[in-house]
Coordinates of N, CA, C and O in Angstrom, one line a residue:
M26 N 75.8 174.5 167.8 CA 76.1 174.0 166.5 C 77.0 172.8 166.5 O 78.0 172.9 167.2
N27 N 76.7 171.8 165.8 CA 77.5 170.6 165.8 C 78.7 170.8 164.7 O 78.4 171.0 163.6
A28 N 79.9 170.6 165.2 CA 81.1 170.9 164.3 C 81.4 169.7 163.4 O 82.2 169.8 162.5
S29 N 80.8 168.5 163.7 CA 81.1 167.3 162.9 C 80.1 167.2 161.7 O 79.0 167.8 161.8
R30 N 80.5 166.5 160.8 CA 79.6 166.2 159.6 C 79.9 164.8 159.1 O 81.0 164.3 159.3
P31 N 79.0 164.2 158.3 CA 79.3 162.9 157.8 C 80.5 162.9 156.9 O 80.8 163.9 156.2
L32 N 81.3 161.8 156.9 CA 82.5 161.7 156.1 C 82.2 161.8 154.6 O 82.9 162.5 153.9
N33 N 81.1 161.3 154.1 CA 80.7 161.4 152.7 C 80.6 162.8 152.3 O 81.0 163.2 151.2
Q34 N 80.0 163.7 153.2 CA 79.8 165.1 152.8 C 81.2 165.8 152.7 O 81.4 166.6 151.8
T35 N 82.1 165.4 153.6 CA 83.5 166.0 153.5 C 84.2 165.5 152.2 O 84.8 166.3 151.6
I36 N 84.0 164.2 151.9 CA 84.7 163.7 150.7 C 84.1 164.4 149.4 O 84.8 164.8 148.5
V37 N 82.8 164.6 149.4 CA 82.1 165.3 148.2 C 82.7 166.7 148.1 O 83.0 167.2 147.0
E38 N 82.8 167.4 149.3 CA 83.3 168.8 149.2 C 84.8 168.8 148.7 O 85.1 169.6 147.9
L39 N 85.6 167.8 149.2 CA 87.0 167.8 148.7 C 87.0 167.5 147.2 O 87.9 168.0 146.5
L40 N 86.2 166.6 146.7 CA 86.1 166.3 145.3 C 85.7 167.5 144.5 O 86.3 167.7 143.4
R41 N 84.9 168.3 145.0 CA 84.5 169.6 144.3 C 85.6 170.6 144.2 O 85.7 171.3 143.3
Q42 N 86.4 170.6 145.3 CA 87.5 171.5 145.4 C 88.8 171.1 144.6 O 89.5 171.9 144.1
D43 N 89.0 169.8 144.4 CA 90.2 169.3 143.8 C 89.8 168.1 142.8 O 89.6 167.0 143.3
E44 N 89.8 168.4 141.6 CA 89.4 167.4 140.6 C 90.3 166.2 140.6 O 89.9 165.1 140.3
G45 N 91.6 166.4 140.9 CA 92.6 165.3 140.9 C 92.3 164.3 142.1 O 92.7 163.2 142.0
F46 N 91.6 164.7 143.1 CA 91.2 163.9 144.2 C 90.3 162.7 143.7 O 90.4 161.6 144.3
A47 N 89.5 162.9 142.7 CA 88.6 161.8 142.2 C 89.5 160.7 141.7 O 89.2 159.5 142.0
E48 N 90.5 161.0 141.0 CA 91.4 159.9 140.4 C 92.1 159.2 141.6 O 92.1 157.9 141.6
E49 N 92.6 159.9 142.6 CA 93.2 159.3 143.7 C 92.3 158.4 144.5 O 92.6 157.3 144.9
L50 N 91.1 158.9 144.7 CA 90.1 158.2 145.5 C 89.7 156.9 144.8 O 89.6 155.9 145.4
L51 N 89.4 157.0 143.5 CA 88.9 155.8 142.8 C 90.1 154.8 142.7 O 89.8 153.6 142.9
N52 N 91.3 155.2 142.4 CA 92.4 154.3 142.4 C 92.6 153.6 143.7 O 92.8 152.4 143.8
A53 N 92.5 154.3 144.8 CA 92.7 153.7 146.1 C 91.6 152.7 146.4 O 91.8 151.6 146.9
A54 N 90.4 153.1 146.0 CA 89.2 152.2 146.2 C 89.4 150.9 145.4 O 89.1 149.8 145.9
I55 N 89.8 151.0 144.2 CA 90.0 149.9 143.3 C 91.1 149.0 143.9 O 91.0 147.7 143.9
D56 N 92.2 149.6 144.4 CA 93.3 148.8 145.0 C 92.8 148.0 146.2 O 93.4 146.9 146.4
E57 N 91.9 148.5 146.9 CA 91.4 147.8 148.1 C 90.1 147.0 147.9 O 89.5 146.4 148.8
A58 N 89.6 146.9 146.6 CA 88.3 146.3 146.3 C 88.2 144.8 146.8 O 87.2 144.3 147.1
D59 N 89.4 144.1 146.8 CA 89.3 142.7 147.2 C 89.4 142.5 148.7 O 89.3 141.4 149.1
E60 N 89.6 143.5 149.4 CA 89.7 143.4 150.9 C 88.3 143.4 151.5 O 87.4 143.8 150.8
P61 N 88.2 142.9 152.7 CA 86.8 143.0 153.3 C 86.3 144.4 153.4 O 87.0 145.3 153.8
G62 N 85.1 144.6 152.9 CA 84.5 145.9 152.8 C 84.9 146.7 151.6 O 84.4 147.8 151.4
G63 N 85.8 146.2 150.8 CA 86.4 146.9 149.7 C 85.4 147.2 148.6 O 85.4 148.3 148.0
R64 N 84.5 146.3 148.3 CA 83.5 146.4 147.3 C 82.6 147.6 147.6 O 82.3 148.4 146.8
E65 N 82.2 147.6 148.9 CA 81.3 148.7 149.4 C 82.0 150.0 149.3 O 81.4 151.1 149.0
A66 N 83.3 150.0 149.7 CA 84.1 151.3 149.6 C 84.2 151.8 148.2 O 84.2 153.0 148.0
L67 N 84.4 150.9 147.3 CA 84.5 151.3 145.9 C 83.2 151.9 145.4 O 83.2 152.9 144.7
L68 N 82.1 151.3 145.8 CA 80.8 151.9 145.4 C 80.6 153.2 146.0 O 80.0 154.1 145.4
A69 N 81.0 153.4 147.3 CA 80.9 154.6 148.0 C 81.7 155.7 147.3 O 81.3 156.9 147.2
A70 N 82.9 155.3 146.9 CA 83.8 156.3 146.2 C 83.1 156.7 144.9 O 83.1 157.9 144.6
L71 N 82.6 155.8 144.1 CA 81.9 156.1 142.9 C 80.7 157.0 143.1 O 80.5 158.0 142.4
R72 N 80.0 156.7 144.2 CA 78.8 157.5 144.5 C 79.2 158.9 144.9 O 78.6 159.9 144.5
S73 N 80.3 159.1 145.7 CA 80.8 160.4 146.1 C 81.2 161.2 144.9 O 81.0 162.4 144.8
I74 N 81.9 160.5 144.0 CA 82.4 161.2 142.7 C 81.2 161.7 141.9 O 81.2 162.8 141.4
A75 N 80.2 160.8 141.8 CA 79.0 161.2 141.1 C 78.2 162.4 141.8 O 77.8 163.3 141.1
E76 N 78.2 162.3 143.1 CA 77.5 163.4 143.8 C 78.3 164.7 143.6 O 77.7 165.8 143.5
A77 N 79.6 164.6 143.6 CA 80.4 165.9 143.5 C 80.2 166.5 142.1 O 80.2 167.7 142.0
K78 N 80.1 165.6 141.1 CA 79.9 166.1 139.7 C 78.4 166.6 139.5 O 78.1 167.3 138.6
G79 N 77.5 166.1 140.3 CA 76.1 166.3 140.2 C 75.4 165.1 139.7 O 75.6 164.7 138.6
M80 N 74.6 164.5 140.6 CA 74.0 163.2 140.2 C 73.0 163.4 139.0 O 72.9 162.5 138.2
R81 N 72.4 164.6 138.9 CA 71.5 164.8 137.7 C 72.3 164.9 136.5 O 72.0 164.3 135.4
A82 N 73.5 165.5 136.5 CA 74.3 165.6 135.3 C 74.9 164.2 134.9 O 74.9 163.8 133.7
I83 N 75.3 163.4 135.9 CA 75.8 162.0 135.6 C 74.6 161.2 135.1 O 74.8 160.5 134.1
A84 N 73.4 161.4 135.6 CA 72.3 160.6 135.1 C 72.0 161.0 133.7 O 71.7 160.1 132.8
E85 N 72.0 162.2 133.4 CA 71.7 162.7 132.0 C 72.7 162.1 131.0 O 72.4 161.6 129.9
E86 N 74.0 162.2 131.4 CA 75.1 161.7 130.5 C 75.1 160.2 130.3 O 75.4 159.7 129.2
T87 N 74.7 159.5 131.4 CA 74.7 158.0 131.3 C 73.4 157.5 130.7 O 73.4 156.3 130.3
G88 N 72.4 158.2 130.7 CA 71.1 157.7 130.3 C 70.4 156.9 131.4 O 69.4 156.2 131.1
L89 N 70.9 157.0 132.6 CA 70.3 156.3 133.7 C 69.5 157.3 134.6 O 69.9 158.5 134.6
S90 N 68.5 156.8 135.3 CA 67.8 157.7 136.2 C 68.6 157.9 137.4 O 69.5 157.1 137.8
R91 N 68.4 159.0 138.1 CA 69.1 159.3 139.4 C 68.8 158.2 140.4 O 69.7 157.8 141.1
E92 N 67.5 157.7 140.4 CA 67.2 156.7 141.3 C 68.0 155.4 141.1 O 68.5 154.7 142.0
T93 N 68.2 155.1 139.8 CA 69.0 153.9 139.4 C 70.4 154.1 139.8 O 71.0 153.2 140.4
L94 N 70.9 155.3 139.7 CA 72.3 155.5 140.1 C 72.5 155.4 141.6 O 73.4 154.8 142.1
Y95 N 71.6 156.0 142.3 CA 71.6 155.9 143.8 C 71.6 154.4 144.2 O 72.3 154.0 145.1
R96 N 70.6 153.7 143.6 CA 70.5 152.3 144.0 C 71.7 151.5 143.6 O 72.2 150.7 144.4
T97 N 72.2 151.7 142.4 CA 73.3 150.9 141.9 C 74.6 151.2 142.6 O 75.4 150.3 142.8
L98 N 74.8 152.4 143.1 CA 76.0 152.8 143.8 C 75.9 152.8 145.3 O 76.7 153.2 146.0
S99 N 74.8 152.1 145.8 CA 74.6 152.0 147.2 C 75.5 150.8 147.7 O 76.0 150.0 146.9
P100 N 75.7 150.7 149.0 CA 76.5 149.6 149.5 C 76.1 148.2 149.0 O 76.9 147.3 148.9
R101 N 74.8 148.0 148.7 CA 74.3 146.7 148.3 C 74.1 146.7 146.8 O 73.6 145.7 146.2
G102 N 74.6 147.7 146.1 CA 74.4 147.8 144.6 C 75.3 146.8 143.9 O 76.3 146.3 144.5
N103 N 75.0 146.6 142.7 CA 75.8 145.6 141.9 C 75.8 146.2 140.4 O 75.1 145.7 139.6
P104 N 76.6 147.2 140.2 CA 76.6 147.8 138.9 C 77.1 146.9 137.8 O 78.0 146.1 138.0
T105 N 76.5 147.0 136.6 CA 77.0 146.2 135.5 C 78.3 146.9 135.0 O 78.6 148.1 135.3
L106 N 79.0 146.3 134.1 CA 80.2 146.9 133.6 C 79.8 148.1 132.8 O 80.5 149.1 132.8
R107 N 78.7 148.0 132.1 CA 78.2 149.2 131.3 C 78.0 150.4 132.2 O 78.4 151.5 131.9
T108 N 77.3 150.2 133.3 CA 77.1 151.3 134.2 C 78.3 151.8 134.8 O 78.5 153.0 134.9
L109 N 79.2 150.9 135.2 CA 80.5 151.3 135.8 C 81.3 152.2 134.8 O 81.8 153.3 135.2
M110 N 81.4 151.8 133.6 CA 82.1 152.5 132.6 C 81.4 153.9 132.3 O 82.1 154.9 132.1
A111 N 80.1 153.8 132.2 CA 79.3 155.1 132.0 C 79.5 156.1 133.1 O 79.7 157.3 132.8
V112 N 79.5 155.7 134.3 CA 79.6 156.6 135.4 C 81.0 157.2 135.5 O 81.2 158.4 135.6
T113 N 82.0 156.3 135.3 CA 83.4 156.8 135.3 C 83.6 157.8 134.2 O 84.3 158.8 134.3
H114 N 83.1 157.5 133.0 CA 83.3 158.3 131.8 C 82.6 159.7 132.1 O 83.2 160.7 131.8
A115 N 81.4 159.6 132.6 CA 80.6 160.9 132.8 C 81.3 161.7 133.9 O 81.2 162.9 133.9
A116 N 82.1 161.1 134.8 CA 82.8 161.8 135.8 C 84.2 162.3 135.3 O 84.9 162.9 136.0
G117 N 84.5 162.0 134.0 CA 85.7 162.5 133.5 C 86.9 161.6 133.8 O 88.0 162.0 133.8
L118 N 86.6 160.3 134.1 CA 87.6 159.3 134.5 C 87.5 158.1 133.6 O 86.6 158.0 132.8
R119 N 88.6 157.3 133.7 CA 88.5 156.0 133.0 C 89.2 155.0 133.8 O 90.1 155.3 134.6
L120 N 88.8 153.7 133.6 CA 89.5 152.6 134.4 C 90.6 152.1 133.5 O 90.5 152.1 132.3
R121 N 91.7 151.7 134.2 CA 92.8 151.1 133.5 C 93.2 149.8 134.2 O 92.9 149.6 135.4
V122 N 93.9 149.0 133.5 CA 94.4 147.8 134.0 C 95.9 147.8 134.0 O 96.5 148.3 133.1
E123 N 96.5 147.3 135.1 CA 98.0 147.2 135.1 C 98.3 145.9 135.7 O 97.5 145.2 136.4
K124 N 99.5 145.4 135.4 CA 100.0 144.1 136.0 C 100.1 144.2 137.5 O 100.6 145.2 138.1
A125 N 99.6 143.2 138.1 CA 99.6 143.1 139.6 C 101.0 142.9 140.1 O 101.8 142.2 139.4
Q126 N 101.3 143.4 141.2 CA 102.7 143.2 141.8 C 102.7 141.9 142.4 O 101.8 141.5 143.1
A127 N 103.8 141.1 142.2 CA 103.9 139.8 142.8 C 104.2 139.9 144.3 O 104.7 140.7 144.9

């Protein structure tokens, strides 16, 4: 038996165990979004959060198909602001803006 598993699977499990982890994960991903690979990491965080909540439930609440969510939240995805807001809202989160540190 292989003791290792994909990182995404571990993150989804942690998200299911601790709802506060979703907020921490998304905030960290947003903080790093301008770094190399940050955009892809942000999409991966959103996808993990959606998977933890249940992709079918997120799809139903947002009015998007599961296929559209998977495609939009893939590393090559490019979600619209509407989709981004819908997914975060369906996951019980919201995006906020704060003044950047100089």
